[in-house]
């Protein structure tokens, strides 16, 4: 058996960017060959199929989004920490000329309703962020920082949904309208805490 002369994680990263830019259905195997630099045979041997490579790309994206948790872990009040994350999302959307949005949101819209494995990968990504937010919100309630009458889990789910909404809506707004639209949503979301 021949030793692989490529790193699977590097290939999954390259494929992630192809899928992120084009979506699953619009990505051909040739696009993946061009984007990863590997031949078809090597891609199929390493990942089994286009679907297998897509799932590997979603797993790599899960690793990439750990940066969101790092933003939440920095010191500050719950509103400051969540505001920092929402501002990061807005800045990312305003900076992103290609309007790729969030790969997990894109996967949720395009594939999760049709494929159980993709749905599970999407759920795991959303759930990780939800759990981090729920802990921050529960601690803030215990410390009297925010209203104790609201469910921390429901608030966390609201923030996760807001983030995904920011990503999706940003793709459809003109650059002129985008900044104010996103700022309005962030303001309302933080006011709900």
Coordinates of C-alpha atoms in Angstrom, one line a residue:
X1 CA 0.0 0.0 0.0
X2 CA 1.4 3.4 -1.0
X3 CA 1.8 6.2 1.5
X4 CA -0.5 9.1 0.9
X5 CA 1.5 12.1 -0.4
X6 CA -1.2 14.6 0.8
X7 CA -2.7 15.6 4.1
X8 CA -6.5 14.8 4.2
X9 CA -7.2 17.8 6.4
X10 CA -5.5 20.1 3.9
X11 CA -7.6 18.5 1.1
X12 CA -10.8 18.9 3.2
X13 CA -9.9 22.6 3.8
X14 CA -9.4 23.2 0.1
X15 CA -12.7 21.4 -0.7
X16 CA -14.4 23.4 2.0
X17 CA -13.6 26.6 0.2
X18 CA -14.9 25.2 -3.1
X19 CA -18.2 24.0 -1.6
X20 CA -18.5 27.2 0.4
X21 CA -18.2 29.3 -2.8
X22 CA -20.3 27.2 -5.1
X23 CA -22.6 25.1 -2.9
X24 CA -22.9 21.3 -3.0
X25 CA -25.1 20.9 -6.1
X26 CA -23.2 23.4 -8.2
X27 CA -19.8 21.9 -7.3
X28 CA -18.6 19.3 -9.9
X29 CA -15.9 16.7 -9.2
X30 CA -13.7 18.7 -11.7
X31 CA -14.2 21.8 -9.5
X32 CA -12.9 19.7 -6.5
X33 CA -10.0 18.4 -8.6
X34 CA -9.1 21.9 -9.6
X35 CA -9.6 23.3 -6.0
X36 CA -7.7 20.6 -4.2
X37 CA -5.0 19.8 -6.8
X38 CA -5.7 16.1 -6.4
X39 CA -6.8 13.7 -9.2
X40 CA -10.2 12.1 -9.2
X41 CA -8.8 8.7 -8.1
X42 CA -7.0 10.2 -5.1
X43 CA -10.2 12.1 -4.1
X44 CA -12.3 9.0 -4.3
X45 CA -9.7 6.8 -2.6
X46 CA -9.4 9.2 0.3
X47 CA -13.0 10.3 0.7
X48 CA -15.2 7.7 -1.1
X49 CA -17.3 10.2 -3.0
X50 CA -18.2 13.9 -3.5
X51 CA -20.6 13.4 -0.5
X52 CA -17.8 12.0 1.6
X53 CA -15.6 15.0 0.8
X54 CA -18.5 17.4 1.6
X55 CA -18.9 15.8 5.0
X56 CA -15.2 16.1 5.6
X57 CA -15.4 19.8 4.6
X58 CA -18.2 20.4 7.1
X59 CA -16.2 18.7 9.8
X60 CA -13.2 21.0 9.0
X61 CA -15.6 24.0 9.1
X62 CA -16.7 22.9 12.6
X63 CA -13.0 23.2 13.6
X64 CA -12.8 26.7 12.0
X65 CA -15.8 28.0 13.9
X66 CA -14.1 27.3 17.2
X67 CA -12.9 30.9 16.9
X68 CA -16.5 32.0 17.7
X69 CA -16.2 30.2 21.1
X70 CA -12.9 32.0 21.7
X71 CA -14.7 35.4 21.3
X72 CA -17.3 34.3 23.8
X73 CA -14.6 33.2 26.3
X74 CA -13.0 36.6 26.5
X75 CA -13.8 38.7 29.6
X76 CA -16.9 40.9 29.8
X77 CA -20.5 41.0 30.6
X78 CA -22.8 38.6 28.8
X79 CA -24.1 41.4 26.5
X80 CA -20.5 42.5 25.8
X81 CA -19.4 39.0 24.9
X82 CA -22.4 38.2 22.8
X83 CA -22.2 41.7 21.2
X84 CA -18.6 41.0 20.4
X85 CA -19.6 37.8 18.5
X86 CA -22.4 39.5 16.7
X87 CA -20.2 42.4 15.7
X88 CA -17.6 39.8 14.4
X89 CA -20.3 38.2 12.3
X90 CA -21.4 41.6 10.9
X91 CA -17.9 42.6 10.1
X92 CA -17.2 39.3 8.4
X93 CA -20.3 39.7 6.3
X94 CA -19.4 43.3 5.4
X95 CA -15.9 42.3 4.5
X96 CA -16.9 39.3 2.5
X97 CA -17.2 40.4 -1.1
X98 CA -18.3 37.0 -2.4
X99 CA -21.1 36.8 0.1
X100 CA -20.4 33.2 1.0
X101 CA -22.2 33.4 4.3
X102 CA -21.8 30.5 6.7
X103 CA -21.0 27.1 5.3
X104 CA -23.2 25.4 7.9
X105 CA -26.1 27.8 7.2
X106 CA -25.6 27.1 3.5
X107 CA -25.5 23.3 4.2
X108 CA -28.6 23.6 6.3
X109 CA -30.5 25.4 3.5
X110 CA -29.3 23.2 0.7
X111 CA -28.7 19.7 2.0
X112 CA -29.7 19.1 5.6
X113 CA -33.4 18.5 4.7
X114 CA -32.3 15.8 2.3
X115 CA -29.4 14.1 4.0
X116 CA -29.3 12.8 7.6
X117 CA -25.5 12.9 7.9
X118 CA -25.4 16.5 6.8
X119 CA -28.3 17.4 9.1
X120 CA -26.3 15.9 12.0
X121 CA -23.2 17.8 11.2
X122 CA -25.2 21.0 11.0
X123 CA -26.9 20.2 14.3
X124 CA -23.6 19.6 16.0
X125 CA -22.2 22.9 14.8
X126 CA -25.3 24.9 16.0
X127 CA -25.5 22.9 19.2
X128 CA -21.9 23.7 20.3
X129 CA -22.5 27.4 20.0
X130 CA -25.9 27.1 21.7
X131 CA -24.4 25.4 24.7
X132 CA -21.7 28.0 25.1
X133 CA -24.2 30.8 24.9
X134 CA -26.6 29.0 27.3
X135 CA -23.8 28.8 29.9
X136 CA -23.0 32.5 29.5
X137 CA -26.6 33.5 29.8
X138 CA -27.3 31.2 32.8
X139 CA -24.3 32.7 34.6
X140 CA -25.4 36.2 33.7
X141 CA -28.9 35.4 35.2
X142 CA -27.4 34.0 38.3
X143 CA -25.3 37.2 38.7
X144 CA -28.3 39.4 38.2
X145 CA -26.9 40.8 34.9
X146 CA -29.9 39.8 32.8
X147 CA -33.6 39.0 33.5
X148 CA -33.9 35.7 35.3
X149 CA -37.4 35.2 33.9
X150 CA -36.2 34.1 30.4
X151 CA -35.0 30.6 29.6
X152 CA -31.2 30.7 29.0
X153 CA -31.7 27.9 26.4
X154 CA -34.3 29.8 24.5
X155 CA -32.2 32.9 24.5
X156 CA -29.2 30.9 23.3
X157 CA -31.3 29.4 20.5
X158 CA -32.5 32.9 19.6
X159 CA -28.9 34.2 19.3
X160 CA -27.8 31.2 17.2
X161 CA -30.8 31.8 15.0
X162 CA -30.0 35.5 14.8
X163 CA -26.5 34.7 13.7
X164 CA -27.7 32.4 11.0
X165 CA -30.2 34.9 9.9
X166 CA -27.5 37.6 9.7
X167 CA -25.5 35.3 7.5
X168 CA -28.4 34.4 5.2
X169 CA -29.9 37.9 4.9
X170 CA -26.6 39.5 4.2
X171 CA -26.2 37.4 1.1
X172 CA -29.3 39.0 -0.4
X173 CA -28.9 42.7 0.6
X174 CA -27.1 45.3 -1.5
X175 CA -23.9 46.6 0.0
X176 CA -25.5 49.9 0.6
X177 CA -28.3 48.5 2.7
X178 CA -26.4 45.7 4.3
X179 CA -24.6 47.6 7.1
X180 CA -27.7 49.2 8.5
X181 CA -29.8 46.1 8.2
X182 CA -27.3 44.0 10.1
X183 CA -26.8 46.7 12.8
X184 CA -30.5 46.9 13.3
X185 CA -30.8 43.1 13.9
X186 CA -27.8 43.1 16.3
X187 CA -29.4 46.0 18.3
X188 CA -32.7 44.2 18.6
X189 CA -31.0 40.9 19.5
X190 CA -28.9 42.4 22.3
X191 CA -32.0 44.3 23.6
X192 CA -33.8 41.0 23.9
X193 CA -31.4 39.7 26.6

